[in-house]
Backbone as a chain_set.jsonl record, in Angstrom:
{"seq": "MRHRIYTALVCLPAVSFVLAGCSDDGDSSATTATSVTTASSVSSTTTTPDDPPEPNPTQGEVAPEPAPQPEPEPVNPEAETIQPEPLQVTGPQLGDQCIGADIGRTAVAADGTAIMCDNYVWQLNQGQTPSHPWVDGQREWAECLEGYTTEECREMLNP", "coords": {"N": [[-33.97, 38.423, -36.678], [-33.598, 34.93, -36.29], [-34.114, 34.879, -38.624], [-31.986, 35.018, -40.596], [-29.801, 32.977, -38.495], [-30.388, 30.887, -39.514], [-30.827, 31.144, -42.181], [-27.666, 30.709, -42.349], [-27.313, 28.522, -41.552], [-28.618, 26.383, -43.257], [-27.147, 27.173, -45.707], [-24.425, 25.724, -44.446], [-24.065, 23.026, -44.5], [-22.564, 20.135, -45.439], [-21.128, 20.466, -48.827], [-20.145, 19.009, -51.591], [-18.651, 21.381, -53.441], [-18.424, 24.907, -53.71], [-20.316, 27.281, -52.636], [-21.951, 30.058, -52.823], [-22.737, 33.646, -51.828], [-25.062, 33.525, -50.624], [-28.108, 34.571, -49.38], [-30.595, 36.329, -46.622], [-32.642, 36.891, -48.618], [-32.6, 39.354, -50.249], [-31.814, 41.849, -47.557], [-30.714, 44.56, -46.884], [-27.946, 44.684, -45.413], [-26.336, 42.05, -45.673], [-26.35, 38.989, -45.066], [-22.842, 37.601, -46.391], [-21.855, 33.984, -47.388], [-19.525, 31.307, -47.31], [-18.011, 28.75, -48.554], [-16.131, 25.684, -48.172], [-15.712, 22.61, -47.965], [-15.676, 19.026, -47.793], [-17.201, 15.686, -48.574], [-16.235, 13.524, -47.882], [-13.91, 14.409, -46.075], [-14.405, 16.081, -42.734], [-12.894, 18.725, -40.376], [-12.182, 19.647, -37.44], [-10.471, 22.423, -35.374], [-10.109, 23.35, -31.947], [-8.936, 26.058, -30.406], [-7.363, 27.597, -27.535], [-7.196, 30.046, -25.121], [-4.619, 29.966, -23.997], [-2.761, 28.654, -25.838], [-0.644, 28.217, -28.232], [-0.373, 30.412, -31.447], [-1.501, 27.814, -34.627], [1.198, 27.239, -36.692], [1.179, 28.244, -40.495], [1.864, 26.92, -43.096], [1.184, 28.086, -45.857], [2.084, 30.332, -45.589], [4.794, 30.086, -44.9], [6.03, 29.471, -42.733], [6.574, 27.386, -40.438], [6.098, 23.635, -39.33], [7.206, 23.596, -35.028], [9.665, 21.467, -33.735], [8.197, 18.967, -32.46], [8.778, 18.042, -29.218], [10.82, 16.029, -27.647], [10.187, 12.156, -26.557], [10.603, 10.861, -23.442], [12.594, 8.297, -22.52], [11.397, 4.391, -22.259], [12.132, 3.083, -18.658], [14.074, 0.719, -18.368], [13.145, -2.479, -17.911], [13.438, -3.917, -14.536], [13.496, -7.912, -13.776], [12.973, -8.824, -11.146], [13.104, -6.629, -9.644], [10.103, -5.662, -9.793], [9.201, -7.662, -8.819], [7.427, -9.013, -6.389], [7.998, -9.665, -2.947], [6.76, -11.343, -0.4], [6.271, -10.201, 3.163], [7.951, -11.528, 5.956], [6.28, -13.747, 7.649], [5.632, -12.451, 10.195], [6.528, -13.237, 14.872], [4.733, -13.457, 16.96], [4.992, -12.702, 20.833], [5.735, -15.606, 22.724], [7.854, -17.956, 22.294], [8.151, -21.373, 21.488], [10.767, -23.26, 23.863], [12.645, -20.673, 23.912], [13.797, -17.603, 26.806], [11.526, -17.615, 30.174], [11.134, -15.307, 32.725], [10.911, -15.654, 36.226], [8.28, -14.793, 37.493], [6.709, -15.005, 35.068], [6.774, -18.042, 35.659], [4.393, -20.743, 35.344], [2.736, -19.779, 33.559], [0.706, -20.523, 30.588], [0.413, -20.099, 27.243], [0.018, -20.106, 23.607], [2.885, -20.857, 21.599], [3.297, -19.777, 17.289], [2.551, -21.909, 16.352], [0.915, -22.808, 16.981], [1.267, -24.639, 19.314], [0.657, -26.192, 22.229], [2.195, -24.149, 25.028], [4.64, -24.04, 27.545], [5.438, -21.983, 30.566], [8.044, -23.171, 32.114], [10.899, -23.745, 34.498], [12.24, -21.776, 33.742], [12.207, -21.548, 30.498], [9.467, -21.462, 28.158], [7.908, -24.56, 27.566], [6.744, -27.0, 26.067], [3.743, -27.941, 27.349], [2.909, -30.151, 28.928], [0.507, -31.005, 31.469], [2.072, -30.469, 33.395], [3.892, -29.83, 36.467], [4.989, -26.935, 37.383], [8.067, -25.798, 37.649], [10.04, -23.943, 39.963], [13.145, -22.757, 40.304], [14.858, -21.369, 42.463], [11.651, -20.224, 44.111], [11.268, -23.188, 44.633], [13.257, -23.863, 46.002], [14.24, -22.172, 48.555], [10.914, -23.182, 49.62], [12.014, -25.539, 50.142], [13.77, -24.634, 51.92], [12.071, -23.415, 54.207], [10.378, -26.383, 54.869], [12.341, -27.646, 56.182], [13.776, -25.493, 58.423], [11.539, -26.637, 59.931], [11.206, -28.98, 61.099], [14.006, -29.582, 61.567], [17.439, -27.651, 63.158], [19.445, -24.752, 62.06], [21.412, -24.996, 61.231], [21.563, -28.171, 60.477], [19.503, -27.559, 58.867], [21.333, -26.91, 56.511], [23.606, -27.874, 56.004], [21.678, -30.479, 54.781], [20.251, -29.765, 52.758], [22.294, -28.184, 51.019], [24.938, -29.552, 50.052]], "CA": [[-32.891, 37.315, -36.482], [-33.914, 33.8, -36.766], [-34.619, 34.393, -39.816], [-30.707, 34.694, -40.437], [-29.549, 31.63, -38.414], [-31.554, 29.709, -40.27], [-29.909, 31.092, -43.112], [-26.694, 30.608, -41.934], [-27.391, 26.96, -41.104], [-29.033, 26.177, -44.483], [-25.455, 27.802, -46.057], [-23.063, 25.091, -44.28], [-24.042, 21.392, -45.29], [-21.324, 19.877, -45.596], [-21.033, 19.645, -50.221], [-18.011, 19.499, -52.382], [-18.976, 22.107, -54.221], [-18.177, 25.84, -53.752], [-21.687, 28.219, -52.115], [-21.715, 31.669, -52.83], [-23.226, 34.528, -52.102], [-26.501, 33.099, -49.793], [-28.28, 35.599, -48.212], [-31.808, 36.261, -46.099], [-33.25, 36.982, -49.711], [-32.812, 41.325, -50.108], [-32.131, 42.38, -46.36], [-29.115, 45.547, -47.119], [-27.049, 43.169, -44.381], [-26.176, 40.923, -46.24], [-24.697, 37.927, -44.633], [-22.525, 36.377, -47.231], [-21.3, 32.692, -46.599], [-18.467, 31.07, -48.692], [-17.654, 27.02, -47.626], [-15.182, 24.332, -49.077], [-15.447, 21.688, -47.559], [-15.478, 17.767, -48.737], [-18.039, 15.182, -48.275], [-15.533, 13.659, -47.375], [-13.934, 15.077, -44.364], [-14.797, 17.624, -41.942], [-12.654, 18.601, -39.531], [-12.552, 21.544, -36.391], [-10.109, 21.814, -33.69], [-10.071, 24.173, -31.175], [-8.004, 26.186, -29.189], [-7.832, 28.132, -25.723], [-6.007, 31.069, -25.365], [-3.278, 29.908, -23.502], [-2.524, 27.864, -26.614], [0.111, 29.335, -29.213], [-0.939, 29.46, -32.541], [-1.026, 26.527, -35.132], [1.954, 27.811, -37.654], [0.449, 27.975, -42.012], [2.976, 26.582, -44.046], [1.39, 28.266, -46.671], [2.489, 32.061, -45.523], [6.773, 30.077, -45.453], [6.266, 29.261, -41.428], [7.44, 25.818, -40.363], [6.442, 23.752, -37.535], [8.619, 23.544, -33.914], [10.166, 19.974, -33.874], [7.828, 18.108, -30.691], [9.494, 17.321, -28.021], [11.466, 14.765, -27.435], [9.394, 11.643, -25.455], [11.475, 10.02, -22.669], [13.154, 6.636, -22.949], [10.919, 3.65, -20.456], [13.27, 2.796, -18.294], [14.438, -0.702, -18.144], [12.468, -3.5, -16.657], [14.59, -5.144, -14.096], [12.271, -8.136, -13.492], [13.645, -8.938, -10.233], [12.439, -5.09, -8.948], [9.333, -6.321, -9.821], [8.629, -9.376, -8.219], [6.448, -8.96, -4.44], [8.93, -10.648, -2.161], [6.453, -11.34, 0.345], [7.09, -10.072, 4.057], [8.71, -12.532, 7.202], [5.294, -13.952, 9.071], [7.024, -11.441, 11.501], [5.654, -14.187, 14.775], [4.803, -12.92, 18.296], [5.222, -14.291, 22.04], [6.334, -16.646, 23.855], [7.775, -19.266, 21.323], [8.975, -23.484, 22.74], [12.612, -22.437, 23.908], [12.746, -19.068, 24.794], [13.957, -18.042, 27.972], [10.689, -16.802, 30.966], [10.751, -14.713, 33.498], [10.706, -15.998, 37.432], [7.261, -13.958, 37.316], [6.043, -15.968, 34.405], [6.465, -19.22, 35.114], [3.241, -21.899, 35.967], [1.889, -20.051, 33.355], [0.589, -21.348, 29.381], [0.403, -19.254, 26.36], [0.097, -21.192, 21.772], [3.447, -21.071, 20.078], [2.434, -19.502, 16.537], [2.714, -22.791, 15.618], [-0.607, -23.305, 17.306], [1.264, -25.622, 19.959], [0.863, -24.96, 24.04], [3.661, -24.261, 26.023], [4.305, -23.05, 29.026], [6.487, -20.988, 31.503], [8.814, -23.835, 34.063], [12.14, -23.522, 34.6], [12.683, -20.208, 32.776], [11.771, -21.639, 29.701], [8.697, -22.211, 27.144], [8.289, -25.706, 27.014], [5.385, -28.248, 25.815], [2.129, -27.427, 28.517], [1.893, -31.141, 28.924], [0.109, -30.571, 32.465], [2.796, -30.388, 34.279], [3.228, -29.006, 38.09], [6.017, -26.076, 36.363], [9.409, -24.993, 38.682], [11.414, -22.522, 39.937], [14.19, -23.403, 41.51], [14.779, -20.671, 43.414], [10.779, -20.827, 44.957], [11.366, -24.819, 45.054], [14.535, -23.151, 47.111], [12.713, -21.153, 49.294], [10.373, -23.924, 50.025], [12.757, -26.431, 50.662], [13.889, -24.161, 53.3], [10.992, -23.852, 55.4], [9.814, -27.146, 55.44], [13.162, -28.257, 56.341], [13.334, -24.972, 59.286], [9.927, -26.728, 60.797], [11.502, -29.774, 61.764], [15.859, -29.22, 61.742], [17.957, -26.815, 63.562], [19.281, -24.265, 60.773], [23.114, -25.636, 60.624], [21.463, -29.466, 60.123], [19.599, -27.683, 57.365], [22.805, -25.692, 55.04], [24.39, -29.401, 55.041], [20.849, -31.722, 53.641], [19.839, -29.102, 51.524], [24.173, -27.541, 50.346], [25.514, -31.044, 50.329]], "C": [[-32.604, 36.138, -36.754], [-33.366, 33.505, -37.902], [-32.552, 33.56, -40.504], [-29.386, 34.209, -40.397], [-29.751, 30.988, -39.193], [-30.576, 29.678, -41.527], [-28.602, 30.093, -43.381], [-26.403, 29.277, -42.017], [-27.72, 26.013, -42.574], [-27.391, 26.557, -46.048], [-24.763, 26.456, -45.936], [-23.284, 24.471, -44.162], [-22.992, 21.36, -45.913], [-21.656, 18.863, -47.453], [-19.492, 20.074, -50.521], [-17.975, 20.499, -53.213], [-18.778, 23.898, -53.382], [-19.961, 26.639, -53.455], [-20.939, 30.076, -52.149], [-22.079, 32.4, -52.592], [-24.904, 34.254, -51.417], [-26.309, 34.208, -48.932], [-29.887, 35.607, -47.397], [-32.31, 37.631, -47.126], [-33.412, 39.051, -49.413], [-32.243, 41.678, -48.883], [-30.3, 43.195, -46.719], [-28.015, 44.708, -46.759], [-26.938, 42.564, -45.255], [-26.023, 39.782, -46.006], [-24.117, 37.266, -45.451], [-21.523, 35.255, -47.157], [-20.588, 32.221, -48.73], [-18.52, 29.734, -47.674], [-16.958, 25.993, -48.428], [-14.873, 23.442, -48.232], [-16.241, 20.011, -48.355], [-16.242, 16.978, -48.36], [-17.476, 13.262, -46.883], [-14.669, 13.155, -45.959], [-14.02, 15.816, -44.263], [-13.82, 17.141, -40.313], [-12.615, 19.671, -38.076], [-11.028, 20.922, -34.516], [-10.329, 23.075, -33.127], [-9.369, 25.029, -30.537], [-8.286, 27.209, -28.759], [-6.934, 28.978, -26.21], [-5.126, 31.359, -25.282], [-2.155, 28.996, -24.476], [-1.376, 28.551, -27.392], [-0.645, 28.93, -30.622], [-0.48, 28.55, -33.302], [-0.04, 27.919, -36.452], [0.854, 27.253, -39.283], [1.403, 27.667, -42.626], [2.337, 27.042, -45.382], [2.067, 29.878, -47.246], [4.391, 31.215, -45.045], [6.237, 29.693, -44.081], [6.32, 28.158, -41.176], [6.875, 25.15, -38.646], [7.042, 23.621, -36.787], [8.277, 21.901, -33.726], [9.138, 19.861, -32.198], [9.088, 17.544, -29.915], [9.541, 15.911, -27.321], [10.561, 13.239, -26.252], [10.766, 11.054, -24.562], [11.144, 9.044, -22.445], [12.196, 6.285, -21.986], [12.5, 3.447, -19.904], [13.44, 1.698, -18.075], [13.369, -1.149, -17.433], [13.11, -4.698, -15.782], [13.509, -6.451, -13.253], [12.157, -8.423, -12.311], [13.114, -7.9, -9.13], [11.319, -5.233, -9.553], [8.085, -7.391, -9.101], [8.594, -9.315, -6.614], [7.54, -9.443, -4.176], [8.259, -10.627, -0.564], [7.418, -11.528, 1.811], [7.408, -11.037, 4.668], [6.722, -12.78, 7.791], [6.098, -13.181, 10.344], [5.801, -12.796, 13.656], [5.926, -13.057, 16.779], [4.61, -13.457, 19.757], [5.396, -15.273, 22.048], [6.563, -17.737, 22.259], [7.835, -20.523, 22.365], [10.379, -22.765, 22.685], [12.811, -21.427, 24.211], [12.726, -18.768, 26.038], [12.277, -16.921, 29.154], [11.008, -16.373, 31.645], [10.916, -14.78, 35.004], [9.001, -15.352, 36.952], [6.01, -15.269, 36.306], [6.26, -17.728, 34.111], [5.562, -19.927, 35.9], [2.696, -20.74, 33.833], [1.851, -20.247, 31.544], [0.593, -20.288, 28.452], [0.4, -20.946, 24.563], [1.174, -20.367, 21.56], [2.677, -21.153, 18.589], [1.871, -20.788, 16.079], [1.429, -23.623, 15.643], [-0.151, -25.264, 18.634], [1.66, -25.191, 21.865], [2.304, -25.229, 24.156], [3.726, -23.704, 27.429], [5.37, -23.005, 29.754], [7.535, -22.113, 32.532], [10.016, -23.338, 33.45], [13.227, -22.595, 33.787], [12.655, -20.398, 31.401], [10.817, -22.056, 29.173], [9.253, -23.245, 27.411], [6.75, -26.556, 26.537], [5.29, -27.927, 27.26], [1.772, -28.741, 27.806], [1.741, -31.478, 30.72], [1.463, -30.589, 34.072], [2.787, -29.823, 35.197], [4.63, -28.274, 37.457], [7.23, -26.147, 38.212], [9.998, -24.424, 38.69], [11.454, -23.708, 40.852], [14.399, -22.368, 42.597], [13.639, -20.577, 44.242], [10.927, -21.632, 45.25], [12.375, -24.091, 46.453], [13.932, -23.259, 48.569], [11.971, -22.523, 50.11], [10.834, -25.28, 50.865], [13.292, -26.671, 52.851], [13.524, -24.693, 54.164], [10.408, -24.805, 56.083], [11.724, -28.085, 56.554], [12.842, -27.42, 58.495], [11.97, -25.716, 59.831], [11.179, -27.929, 61.494], [13.322, -30.067, 63.036], [15.666, -27.277, 62.023], [18.299, -26.025, 61.214], [20.837, -24.275, 60.311], [22.765, -27.268, 60.499], [21.156, -29.138, 58.774], [20.095, -27.448, 56.623], [23.328, -27.359, 55.367], [22.705, -30.223, 54.502], [20.698, -30.897, 52.732], [21.11, -27.77, 50.765], [24.453, -28.492, 50.496], [27.786, -30.001, 49.332]], "O": [[-31.565, 35.91, -37.374], [-32.619, 32.606, -38.287], [-32.107, 32.43, -40.706], [-28.402, 34.388, -41.114], [-28.787, 30.339, -39.6], [-29.832, 28.767, -41.89], [-28.46, 29.159, -44.17], [-25.348, 28.869, -42.502], [-27.036, 25.027, -42.847], [-27.056, 25.952, -47.066], [-24.444, 25.891, -46.983], [-22.845, 24.341, -43.019], [-22.497, 22.167, -46.7], [-22.035, 17.71, -47.659], [-18.517, 20.741, -50.174], [-16.957, 20.453, -53.904], [-19.143, 23.859, -52.207], [-20.777, 26.361, -54.334], [-20.019, 30.782, -51.735], [-22.12, 32.749, -53.772], [-25.841, 34.91, -51.873], [-25.406, 34.682, -48.242], [-30.467, 34.568, -47.708], [-32.389, 38.818, -46.808], [-34.107, 39.711, -48.641], [-31.607, 42.536, -49.495], [-29.192, 42.662, -46.772], [-27.278, 44.124, -47.553], [-28.004, 42.605, -45.87], [-25.384, 39.244, -46.911], [-24.597, 36.14, -45.579], [-20.362, 35.548, -46.871], [-20.76, 32.414, -49.934], [-18.897, 29.657, -46.504], [-17.511, 25.564, -49.441], [-13.756, 23.444, -47.715], [-17.112, 19.978, -49.224], [-16.374, 17.327, -47.187], [-17.895, 12.543, -45.975], [-14.694, 12.18, -45.209], [-13.881, 16.665, -45.144], [-13.837, 16.164, -39.564], [-13.433, 20.59, -38.138], [-10.811, 20.117, -33.61], [-10.769, 23.946, -33.878], [-8.981, 24.354, -29.584], [-9.197, 27.902, -29.21], [-6.177, 28.915, -27.178], [-4.516, 32.292, -25.805], [-1.028, 28.68, -24.095], [-1.225, 29.714, -27.018], [-1.215, 27.891, -30.955], [0.678, 28.174, -33.121], [-0.451, 29.0, -36.874], [0.073, 26.302, -39.304], [2.082, 28.691, -42.702], [2.862, 26.439, -46.318], [2.364, 30.381, -48.33], [5.243, 32.089, -44.889], [5.214, 29.241, -44.594], [5.907, 27.606, -42.197], [7.001, 25.598, -37.507], [8.132, 23.371, -37.302], [7.209, 21.298, -33.619], [9.342, 20.487, -31.159], [10.03, 16.789, -30.158], [8.775, 15.123, -26.766], [10.415, 13.557, -25.071], [11.844, 10.863, -25.124], [10.013, 8.622, -22.205], [11.877, 7.047, -21.073], [13.59, 3.587, -20.459], [12.646, 1.425, -17.174], [12.746, -0.528, -16.572], [13.272, -5.884, -16.068], [12.823, -6.115, -12.288], [10.963, -8.344, -12.023], [12.771, -8.223, -7.993], [11.574, -4.489, -10.5], [6.887, -7.651, -8.989], [9.519, -9.522, -5.828], [8.25, -9.736, -5.138], [8.869, -10.112, 0.374], [8.429, -12.204, 2.002], [7.193, -11.986, 3.914], [6.102, -11.836, 8.282], [6.973, -13.522, 11.14], [4.595, -13.023, 13.556], [6.795, -12.404, 17.358], [4.107, -14.571, 19.91], [5.103, -15.951, 21.063], [5.712, -18.108, 21.451], [7.636, -20.593, 23.578], [10.903, -22.025, 21.853], [13.441, -21.416, 25.269], [11.888, -19.351, 26.725], [12.053, -15.74, 28.888], [11.966, -17.121, 31.842], [11.153, -13.619, 35.338], [8.694, -15.645, 35.797], [5.06, -15.975, 36.644], [6.085, -18.428, 33.113], [5.737, -19.877, 37.117], [2.305, -21.522, 32.967], [2.963, -20.13, 31.031], [0.858, -19.246, 29.052], [0.664, -22.149, 24.571], [0.906, -19.189, 21.325], [1.813, -21.995, 18.347], [0.805, -20.803, 15.464], [0.981, -24.529, 14.939], [-0.751, -26.332, 18.759], [2.418, -24.421, 22.453], [3.147, -26.007, 23.708], [2.932, -23.079, 28.131], [6.241, -23.87, 29.671], [7.728, -21.771, 33.699], [10.201, -22.758, 32.38], [14.399, -22.669, 33.417], [13.089, -19.413, 30.804], [10.741, -23.264, 29.398], [10.467, -23.392, 27.55], [5.715, -26.261, 27.136], [6.168, -27.721, 28.097], [1.023, -28.91, 26.844], [2.646, -32.085, 31.291], [1.434, -30.704, 35.297], [1.817, -29.074, 35.309], [5.436, -29.083, 36.998], [7.012, -26.46, 39.382], [10.693, -24.088, 37.731], [10.873, -24.598, 41.473], [14.016, -22.691, 43.721], [13.996, -20.775, 45.404], [10.865, -21.618, 46.479], [12.034, -23.936, 47.626], [13.408, -24.093, 49.307], [12.467, -22.873, 51.181], [10.3, -25.857, 51.813], [13.307, -27.401, 53.843], [13.885, -25.673, 54.815], [9.976, -24.719, 57.232], [11.767, -28.958, 57.42], [12.268, -27.972, 59.434], [11.229, -24.832, 60.261], [11.952, -27.549, 62.373], [13.634, -30.401, 64.18], [14.915, -26.355, 61.704], [17.912, -26.324, 60.085], [21.331, -23.726, 59.325], [23.822, -27.89, 60.395], [21.687, -29.621, 57.773], [19.506, -27.672, 55.565], [23.263, -27.969, 54.3], [22.914, -30.609, 53.352], [21.067, -31.313, 51.633], [20.791, -26.743, 50.166], [24.176, -28.67, 51.683], [28.796, -30.698, 49.238]]}, "num_chains": 1, "name": "protein.A"}
């Protein structure tokens, strides 16, 4: 068996003429190999069982038309320009309204400014004492009642 493979390999190299009658030295089941190749071009194709057979032009078969290639979509320069999303600011900002529970709280705005909830609005934090009109009114009323009557406090605090 080795001798047959070797003989076949010796008979198959690329040559520019036809080799005929290569055999394995007198064996009755001699194998004859005929090969026509040129030294300038050697090609091979591999097919799978699912591939359709190649058309043979020598038998009058015509190759099928190639499938049309889809045309590329037109390029829209505006579509390719990626616009960054605007920065989403979170947290309180200077001038925003705040609730009574936040009065006296401090925060830092998106631009790095120190702010404080004062009188229901986020304002620059300048070290001020925050004011809360309702609380301030309650404190004034309580302090007034310590030295005056209810009627006198109403007249003084509600002009």
